[in-house]
Each structure stands twice: as structure tokens, then as C-alpha cells.
Short mmCIF file of C-alpha atoms and ligand atoms in Angstrom, two decimals:
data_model
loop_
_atom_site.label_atom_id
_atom_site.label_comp_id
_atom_site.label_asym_id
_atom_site.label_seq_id
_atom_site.Cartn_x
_atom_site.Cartn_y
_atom_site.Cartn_z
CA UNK Q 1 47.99 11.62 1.52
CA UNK Q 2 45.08 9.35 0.40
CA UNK Q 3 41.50 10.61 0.59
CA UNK Q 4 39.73 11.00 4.09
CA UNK Q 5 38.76 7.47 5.11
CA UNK Q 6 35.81 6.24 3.53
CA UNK Q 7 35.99 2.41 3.53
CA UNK Q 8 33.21 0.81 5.86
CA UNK Q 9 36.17 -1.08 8.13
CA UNK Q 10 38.00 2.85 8.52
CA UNK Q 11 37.20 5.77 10.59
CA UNK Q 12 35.06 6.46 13.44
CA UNK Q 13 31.99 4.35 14.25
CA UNK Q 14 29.53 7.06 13.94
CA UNK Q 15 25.82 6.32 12.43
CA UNK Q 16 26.40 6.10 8.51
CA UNK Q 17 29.50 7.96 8.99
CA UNK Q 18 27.69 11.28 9.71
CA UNK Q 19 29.52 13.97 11.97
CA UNK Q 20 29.22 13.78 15.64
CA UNK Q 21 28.02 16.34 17.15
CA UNK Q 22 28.64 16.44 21.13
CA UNK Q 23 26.68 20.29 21.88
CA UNK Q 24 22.46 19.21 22.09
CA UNK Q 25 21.94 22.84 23.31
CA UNK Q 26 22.36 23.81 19.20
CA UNK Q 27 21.17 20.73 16.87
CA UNK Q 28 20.84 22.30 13.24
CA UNK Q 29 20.16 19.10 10.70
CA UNK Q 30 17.26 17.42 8.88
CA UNK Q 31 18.11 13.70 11.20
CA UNK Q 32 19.44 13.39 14.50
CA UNK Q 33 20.15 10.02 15.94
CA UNK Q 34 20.71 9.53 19.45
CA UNK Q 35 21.76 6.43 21.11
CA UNK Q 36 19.69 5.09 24.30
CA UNK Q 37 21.92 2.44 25.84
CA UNK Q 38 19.34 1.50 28.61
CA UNK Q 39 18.10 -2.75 29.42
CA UNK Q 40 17.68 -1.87 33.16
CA UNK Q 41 13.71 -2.20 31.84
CA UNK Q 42 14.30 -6.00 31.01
CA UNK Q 43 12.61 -8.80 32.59
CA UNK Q 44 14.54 -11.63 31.10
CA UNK Q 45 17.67 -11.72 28.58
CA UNK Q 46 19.49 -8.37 29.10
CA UNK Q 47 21.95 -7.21 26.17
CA UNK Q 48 19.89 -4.13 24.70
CA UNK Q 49 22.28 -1.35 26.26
CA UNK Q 50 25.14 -2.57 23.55
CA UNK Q 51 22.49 -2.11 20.65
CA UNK Q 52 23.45 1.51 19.96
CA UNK Q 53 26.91 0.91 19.12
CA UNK Q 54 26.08 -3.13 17.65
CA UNK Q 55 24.39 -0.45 15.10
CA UNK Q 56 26.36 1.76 14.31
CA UNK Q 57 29.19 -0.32 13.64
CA UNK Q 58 26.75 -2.77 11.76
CA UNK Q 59 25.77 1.15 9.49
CA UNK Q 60 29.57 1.18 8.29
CA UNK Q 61 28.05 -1.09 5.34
CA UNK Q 62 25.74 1.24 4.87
CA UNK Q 63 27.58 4.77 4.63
CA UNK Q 64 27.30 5.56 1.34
CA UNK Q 65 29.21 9.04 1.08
CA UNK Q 66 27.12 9.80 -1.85
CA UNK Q 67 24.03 8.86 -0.80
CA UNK Q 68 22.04 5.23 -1.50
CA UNK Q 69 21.39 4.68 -5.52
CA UNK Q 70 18.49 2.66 -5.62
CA UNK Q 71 17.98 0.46 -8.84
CA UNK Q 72 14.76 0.05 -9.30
CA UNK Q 73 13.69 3.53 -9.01
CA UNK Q 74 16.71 5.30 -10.49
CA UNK Q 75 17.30 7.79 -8.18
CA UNK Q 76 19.91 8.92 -4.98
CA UNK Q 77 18.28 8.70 -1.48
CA UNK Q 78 19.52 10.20 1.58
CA UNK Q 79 22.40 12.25 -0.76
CA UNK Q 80 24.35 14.12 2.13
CA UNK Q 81 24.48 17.50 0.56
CA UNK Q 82 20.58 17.46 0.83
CA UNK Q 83 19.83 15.52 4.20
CA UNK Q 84 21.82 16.59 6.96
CA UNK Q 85 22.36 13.30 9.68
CA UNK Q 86 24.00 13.92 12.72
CA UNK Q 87 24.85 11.80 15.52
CA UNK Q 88 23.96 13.07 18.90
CA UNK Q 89 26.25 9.96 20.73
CA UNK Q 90 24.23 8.34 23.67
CA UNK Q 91 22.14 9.25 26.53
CA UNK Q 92 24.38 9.20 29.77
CA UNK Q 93 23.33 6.32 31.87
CA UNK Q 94 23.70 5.83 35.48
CA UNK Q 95 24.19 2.29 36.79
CA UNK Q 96 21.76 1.44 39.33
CA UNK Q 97 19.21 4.56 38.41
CA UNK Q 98 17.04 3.29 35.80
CA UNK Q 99 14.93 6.17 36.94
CA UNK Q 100 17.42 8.86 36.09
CA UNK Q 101 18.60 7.10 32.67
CA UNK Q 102 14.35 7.49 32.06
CA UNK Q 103 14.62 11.39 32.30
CA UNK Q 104 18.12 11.34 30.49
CA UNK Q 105 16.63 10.28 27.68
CA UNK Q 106 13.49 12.41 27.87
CA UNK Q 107 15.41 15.57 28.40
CA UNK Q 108 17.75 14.41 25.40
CA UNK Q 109 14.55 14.35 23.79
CA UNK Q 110 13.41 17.53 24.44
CA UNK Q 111 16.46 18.86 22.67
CA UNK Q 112 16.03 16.77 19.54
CA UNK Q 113 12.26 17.73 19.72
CA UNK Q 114 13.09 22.06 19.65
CA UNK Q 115 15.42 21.50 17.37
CA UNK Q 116 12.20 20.13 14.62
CA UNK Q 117 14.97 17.41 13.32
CA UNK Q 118 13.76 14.22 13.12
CA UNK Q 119 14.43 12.12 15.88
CA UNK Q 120 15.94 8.27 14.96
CA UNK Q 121 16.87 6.69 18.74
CA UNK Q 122 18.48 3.96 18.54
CA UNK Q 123 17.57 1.50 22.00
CA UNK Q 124 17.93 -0.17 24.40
CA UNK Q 125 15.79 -2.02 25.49
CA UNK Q 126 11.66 -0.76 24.78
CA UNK Q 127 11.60 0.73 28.16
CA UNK Q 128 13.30 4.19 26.32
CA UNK Q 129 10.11 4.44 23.82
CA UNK Q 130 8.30 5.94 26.79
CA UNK Q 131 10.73 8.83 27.56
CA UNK Q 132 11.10 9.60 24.00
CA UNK Q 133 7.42 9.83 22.96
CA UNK Q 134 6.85 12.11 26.39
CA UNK Q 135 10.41 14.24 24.89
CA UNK Q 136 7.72 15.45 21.74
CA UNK Q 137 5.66 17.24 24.86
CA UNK Q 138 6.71 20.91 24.42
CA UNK Q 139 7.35 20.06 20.39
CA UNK Q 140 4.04 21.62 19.35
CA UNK Q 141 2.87 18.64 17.82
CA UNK Q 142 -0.87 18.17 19.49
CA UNK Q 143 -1.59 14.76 17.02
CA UNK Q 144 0.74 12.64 17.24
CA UNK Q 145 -0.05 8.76 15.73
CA UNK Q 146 2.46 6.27 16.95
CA UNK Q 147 3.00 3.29 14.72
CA UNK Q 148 3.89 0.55 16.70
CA UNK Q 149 5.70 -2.77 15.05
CA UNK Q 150 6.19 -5.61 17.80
CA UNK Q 151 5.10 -9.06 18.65
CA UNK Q 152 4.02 -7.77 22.17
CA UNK Q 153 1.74 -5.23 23.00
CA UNK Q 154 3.56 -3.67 25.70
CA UNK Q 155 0.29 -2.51 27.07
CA UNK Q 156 0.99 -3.21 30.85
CA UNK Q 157 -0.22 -0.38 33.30
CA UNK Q 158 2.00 -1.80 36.34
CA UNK Q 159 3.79 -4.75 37.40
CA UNK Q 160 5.74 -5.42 40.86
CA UNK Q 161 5.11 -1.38 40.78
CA UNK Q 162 6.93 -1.08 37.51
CA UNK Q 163 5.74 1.23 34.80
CA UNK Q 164 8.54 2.36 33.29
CA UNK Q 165 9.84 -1.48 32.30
CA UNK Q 166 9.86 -2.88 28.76
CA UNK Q 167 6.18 -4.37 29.33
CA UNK Q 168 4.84 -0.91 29.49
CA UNK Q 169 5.69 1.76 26.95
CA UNK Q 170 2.77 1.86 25.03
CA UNK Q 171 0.61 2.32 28.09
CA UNK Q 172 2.34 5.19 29.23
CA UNK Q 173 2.28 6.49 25.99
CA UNK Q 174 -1.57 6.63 25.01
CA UNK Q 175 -1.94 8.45 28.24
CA UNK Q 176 -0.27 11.36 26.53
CA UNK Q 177 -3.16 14.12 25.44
CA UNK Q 178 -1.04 15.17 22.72
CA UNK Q 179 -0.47 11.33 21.88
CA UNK Q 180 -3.96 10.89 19.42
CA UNK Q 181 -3.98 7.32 18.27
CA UNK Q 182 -1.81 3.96 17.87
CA UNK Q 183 -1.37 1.30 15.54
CA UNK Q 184 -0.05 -1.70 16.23
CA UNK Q 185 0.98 -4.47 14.41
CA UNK Q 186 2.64 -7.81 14.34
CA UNK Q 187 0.88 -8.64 17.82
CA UNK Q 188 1.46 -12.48 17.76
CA UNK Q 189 1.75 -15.38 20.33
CA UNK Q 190 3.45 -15.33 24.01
CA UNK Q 191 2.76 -11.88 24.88
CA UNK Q 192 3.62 -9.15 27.44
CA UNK Q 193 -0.18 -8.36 27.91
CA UNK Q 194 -2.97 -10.16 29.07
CA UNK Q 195 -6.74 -9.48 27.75
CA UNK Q 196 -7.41 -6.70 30.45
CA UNK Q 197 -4.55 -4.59 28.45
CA UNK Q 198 -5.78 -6.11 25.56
CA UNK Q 199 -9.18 -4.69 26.20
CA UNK Q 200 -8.26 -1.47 27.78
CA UNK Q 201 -5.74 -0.90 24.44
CA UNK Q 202 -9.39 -0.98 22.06
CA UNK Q 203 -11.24 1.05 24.64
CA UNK Q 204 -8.59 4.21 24.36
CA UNK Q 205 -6.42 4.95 21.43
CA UNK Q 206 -5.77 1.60 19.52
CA UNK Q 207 -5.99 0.00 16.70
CA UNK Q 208 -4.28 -3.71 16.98
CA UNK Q 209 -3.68 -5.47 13.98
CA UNK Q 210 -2.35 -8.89 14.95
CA UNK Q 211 0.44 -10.98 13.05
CA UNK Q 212 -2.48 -13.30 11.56
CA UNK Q 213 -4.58 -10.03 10.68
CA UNK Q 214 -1.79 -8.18 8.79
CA UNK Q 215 -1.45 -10.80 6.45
CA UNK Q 216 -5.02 -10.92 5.71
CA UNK Q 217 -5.81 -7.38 5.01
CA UNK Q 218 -2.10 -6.18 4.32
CA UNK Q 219 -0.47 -2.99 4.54
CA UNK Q 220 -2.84 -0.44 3.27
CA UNK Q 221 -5.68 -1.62 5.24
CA UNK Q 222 -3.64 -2.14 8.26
CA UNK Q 223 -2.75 1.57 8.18
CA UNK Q 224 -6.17 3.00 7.41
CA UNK Q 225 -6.85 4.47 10.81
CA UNK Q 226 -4.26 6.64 10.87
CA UNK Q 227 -5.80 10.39 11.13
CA UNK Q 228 -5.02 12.52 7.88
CA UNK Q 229 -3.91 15.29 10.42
CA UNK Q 230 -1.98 13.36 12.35
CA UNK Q 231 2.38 13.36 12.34
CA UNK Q 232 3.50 9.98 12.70
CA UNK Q 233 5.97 8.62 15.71
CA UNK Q 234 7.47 4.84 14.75
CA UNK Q 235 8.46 2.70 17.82
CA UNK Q 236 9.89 -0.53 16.38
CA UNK Q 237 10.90 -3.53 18.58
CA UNK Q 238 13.10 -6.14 16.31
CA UNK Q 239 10.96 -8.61 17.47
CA UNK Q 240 8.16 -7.41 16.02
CA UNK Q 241 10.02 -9.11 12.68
CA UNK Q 242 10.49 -12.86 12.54
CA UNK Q 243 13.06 -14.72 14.60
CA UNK Q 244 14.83 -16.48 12.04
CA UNK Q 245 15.78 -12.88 10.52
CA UNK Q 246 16.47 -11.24 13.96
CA UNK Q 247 17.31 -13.77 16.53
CA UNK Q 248 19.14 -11.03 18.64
CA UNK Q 249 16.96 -9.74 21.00
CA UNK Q 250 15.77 -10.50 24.49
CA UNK Q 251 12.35 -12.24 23.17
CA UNK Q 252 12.66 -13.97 20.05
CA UNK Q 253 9.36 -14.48 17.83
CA UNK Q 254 8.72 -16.70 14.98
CA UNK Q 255 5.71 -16.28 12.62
CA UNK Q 256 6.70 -12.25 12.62
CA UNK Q 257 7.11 -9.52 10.08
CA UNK Q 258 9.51 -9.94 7.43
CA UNK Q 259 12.10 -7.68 6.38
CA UNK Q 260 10.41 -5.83 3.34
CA UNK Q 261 6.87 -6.17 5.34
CA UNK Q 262 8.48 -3.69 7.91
CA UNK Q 263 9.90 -1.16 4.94
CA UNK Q 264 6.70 -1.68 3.05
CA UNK Q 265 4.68 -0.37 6.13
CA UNK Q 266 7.10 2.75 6.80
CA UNK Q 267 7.26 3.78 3.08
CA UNK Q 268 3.21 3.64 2.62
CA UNK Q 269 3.37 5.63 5.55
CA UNK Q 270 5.86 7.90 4.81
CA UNK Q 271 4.28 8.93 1.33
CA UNK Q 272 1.35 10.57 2.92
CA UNK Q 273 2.16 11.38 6.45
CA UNK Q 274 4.59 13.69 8.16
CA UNK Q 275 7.18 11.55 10.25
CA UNK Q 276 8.79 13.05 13.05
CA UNK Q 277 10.90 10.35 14.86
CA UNK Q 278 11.70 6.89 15.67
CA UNK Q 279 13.14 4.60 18.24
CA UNK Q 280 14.26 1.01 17.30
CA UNK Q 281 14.16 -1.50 20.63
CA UNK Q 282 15.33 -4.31 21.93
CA UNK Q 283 18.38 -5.38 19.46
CA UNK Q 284 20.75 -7.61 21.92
CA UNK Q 285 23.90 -8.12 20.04
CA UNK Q 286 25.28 -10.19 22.23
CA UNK Q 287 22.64 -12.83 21.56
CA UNK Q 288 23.64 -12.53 18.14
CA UNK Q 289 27.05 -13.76 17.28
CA UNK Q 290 26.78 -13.83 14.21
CA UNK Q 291 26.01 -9.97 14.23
CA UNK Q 292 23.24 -10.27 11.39
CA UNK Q 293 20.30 -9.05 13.54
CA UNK Q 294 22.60 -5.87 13.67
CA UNK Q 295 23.35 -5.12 9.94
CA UNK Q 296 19.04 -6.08 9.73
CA UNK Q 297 18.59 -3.00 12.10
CA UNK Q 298 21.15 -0.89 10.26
CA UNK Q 299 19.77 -1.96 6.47
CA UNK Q 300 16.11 -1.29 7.87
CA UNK Q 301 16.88 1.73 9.45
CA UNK Q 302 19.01 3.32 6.61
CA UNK Q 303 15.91 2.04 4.00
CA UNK Q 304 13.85 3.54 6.60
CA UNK Q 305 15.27 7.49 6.32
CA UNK Q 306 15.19 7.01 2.84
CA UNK Q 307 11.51 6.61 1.88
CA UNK Q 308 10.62 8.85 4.79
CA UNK Q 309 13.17 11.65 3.67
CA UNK Q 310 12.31 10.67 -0.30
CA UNK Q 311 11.76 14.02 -2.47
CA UNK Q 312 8.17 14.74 -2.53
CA UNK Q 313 6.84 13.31 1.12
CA UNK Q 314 5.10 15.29 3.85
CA UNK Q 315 8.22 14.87 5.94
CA UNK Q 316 10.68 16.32 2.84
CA UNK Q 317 8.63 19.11 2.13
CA UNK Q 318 8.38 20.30 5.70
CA UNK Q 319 12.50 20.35 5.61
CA UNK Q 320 11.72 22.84 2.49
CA UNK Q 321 9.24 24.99 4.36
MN1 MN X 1 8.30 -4.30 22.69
#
């Protein structure tokens, strides 16, 4: 017979191709993604519970069995004999218990978070970003520094006596004591907070860099509250990047981040700071046909692992210790 499948179009649709792995009790590797198929947080367009496995098919392109060769540095990222990615599958999900699907994830989490891989969750809707930062609890991690890339702030303490919705992740996150500081950026335009959260956002842990200010004072400076003893958390909502790149989410934004602005940002960060998870929101496939907004999330989030798991960063080194 032929070699084991390895064309993009063969095989099963795991992330990048990596091995499932179905036991969370026992998670030995370097990545572990873990789908979060949860929109019950969504106040308009719905879609975000197919965005797991919109990416993962959309990461066949980009399962390179050998690892990604990048030109213009000359060198092999993300080679599988070094970085060990496993996928975890998704969070069970209970129609009509948003509630429950909330702790799913977190105690999925918590599993992810023992283990000391790092954690890539792949959303839903941004609702999940507050179970997963609240999973890191137990993790031993007491700084934690949560980059946050969105056109909303998501900053909402309660609405209709929701505070677990899509509006309200980062609120529930910054009450976390072991949660030390966030930056956001790409804040733009029609947003999900008004100037109370606005206001209450500056008074606590964060630093806002809007849309209009990133492109003023760029990457560097836009990073340049981040604690030198901090580990970094990434919560990236697609819409955080431009509309015309990513029209498949709930809330489309124009005048957003562009695809190497958003790499840019994680690699700067990556080269200095310890990275310990992710969750990328809010992709709605089905609002999408063309499925491009998909293979952007799979691209970014394969570019992604490999500057944060490149030889020589905080986050490498601690796989060596
Ligand atoms: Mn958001």
C-alpha cells in the first residue's frame, strides 16, 4: 500500500493533522487544542458553535507533516518530532444549558491547565474566553497578562442579568486576582461597551489601545505595558481584524487589524514573554461561504504556534526546562 494519507483533502479532520487524543485525565504534549463549540452567548448572528470544525478542516492546508519551512528566515517551525500538538476534540455541549457548556469548558480547562501544555481553544462564540481564562485558576500562574485583539471591548458587567454572554468576557476576566493586567487592541467603532465600561476598563487592569491608536504608535508601543513577569494569555475575536479579510463572524468590522498586524503583535510578544494559551472567537462559517475567513483563522493560528513555539522564546525554553 501507498503511504499513510497525507494529502490535505485525505484523512481525518483533526487540527493540522495531529493525533486525537480522547483521555484529558493524561495530556502529555507541548500544544493542546480543544474545540469550544458554544454561540448560546450571542446576541445577534449565531454560527460560532461550527467554528471548531470550519477550522480544522480549513488547517488541512496547513498540515505540513514536516513542519512549516519558512523562506525568509530559513528555518522549520512547528517540526513534529520537536512540538508535540494534540487535539483534545470539543467541549461537550448541552442544548439549552449555556450554563453547563460554561463549566464544560472551564473544567476542560483545568485539565489542559495541569497538564502545563499550552492551551490553543478554538471558539465559539467569545462567551468561552471567560471559562478558559478562569480554567488557568489552580495552574500556578499568579500573573497572568491577557492580550486581547477585538473591535469590541467586551467589557460589560451585566445585561438582561447576563454575564456570561459574548459582551462580557473581559469583565469577568480582570476580576480574576491571578489575572494582572490586559491589553487591548483594535477597539474601533459600534461597540459592545458603553463609556461606563470604558471607564471602569482604565480604572482596573487595562490598557486600551484603540484601532486609530495602534496605527499611530504601532506594535511595540502598543505592547509596552505588558509586565516583564508576567505569562501571556491571547483571546482573539476575528473581528478584531478587518471585515473585508474576515467577513465570517457574527459582527463584522471594517477599518480593523490586518492579517500580518495580528502575527506581528503575537510574534513581538512571543519573543520576550512566556505564552501559555489562546482562544480564537467568534469565526461563523456559515456566514462565510466562501470559507476564506476559515483558512484566515487556520493560517493565523498555525503562524501563530510558530513564532510562539520558535527555538529560543520564553515559551520554547520552558518546554526544555
Ligand atoms: Mn469579542
Amino acid at each position: 500500500m501507498s503511504p499513510k494519507p497525507q494529502l490535505p483533502y485525505v484523512g481525518i479532520r483533526t487540527f493540522m493533522k495531529r493525533p486525537y487524543q480522547a483521555d484529558w485525565t493524561t495530556i502529555d504534549a507541548d500544544i493542546a487544542v480543544l474545540g469550544a463549540p458554544f454561540d448560546y452567548g450571542t446576541a445577534v448572528r449565531p454560527g460560532a458553535r461550527f467554528g471548531p470544525s470550519a477550522i480544522r478542516e480549513a488547517s488541512q492546508m496547513h498540515s505540513a507533516l514536516n513542519g512549516h519551512y519558512d523562506p525568509d528566515e530559513d528555518k522549520v517551525f512547528l517540526d513534529p518530532a520537536e512540538i508535540r500538538i494534540v487535539d483534545l476534540g470539543d467541549v461537550p455541549m448541552i442544548h439549552f444549558d449555556a450554563m453547563q457548556c460554561i463549566d464544560n469548558i472551564r473544567e476542560a480547562v483545568e485539565s489542559v491547565a495541569a497538564s502545563g501544555a499550552f492551551l490553543l481553544v478554538l471558539g465559539g462564540d467569545h462567551s468561552v474566553h471567560a471559562p478558559c481564562i478562569e480554567g488557568f485558576r489552580a495552574s500556578g500562574h499568579n500573573s497572568i497578562h491577557i492580550v486581547h485583539l477585538d473591535a469590541h471591548l467586551d467589557y460589560v458587567d451585566e445585561r438582561m442579568g447576563v454575564r456570561y454572554g459574548q459582551g462580557n468576557p473581559l469583565r469577568r476576566a480582570a476580576e480574576l486576582p491571578f489575572v494582572s493586567g490586559i491589553t487591548h487592541i483594535g477597539i474601533r467603532g459600534v461597540g459592545s461597551s458603553g463609556p461606563d465600561d470604558f471607564r471602569d476598563a482604565r480604572a482596573t487592569k487595562s490598557r486600551i489601545v484603540t484601532m486609530k491608536e495602534f496605527r499611530r504608535i504601532g506594535v511595540q508601543a502598543a505592547l509596552a505595558q505588558i509586565p516583564e513577569e508576567a505569562v501571556v494569555y491571547f483571546t482573539v475575536d476575528i473581528d478584531g481584524f478587518d471585515a473585508s479579510l474576515v467577513p465570517g463572524t457574527g459582527t463584522p468590522s471594517y477599518g480593523g487589524l490586518t492579517y500580518d498586524d495580528g502575527i506581528e503583535i503575537v510574534s513581538q510578544v512571543a519573543m520576550t514573554r512566556r505564552c501559555i494559551g489562546m482562544d480564537f472567537v467568534e469565526l461563523a462559517p456559515v456566514l462565510d461561504a466562501s470559507g476564506a475567513s476559515a483558512l484566515f483563522a487556520s493560517q493565523f493560528l498555525t503562524t501563530s504556534l510558530c513564532q510562539i513555539f520558535r527555538p529560543g522564546t520564553p515559551t520554547w525554553k520552558a518546554l526544555q526546562g
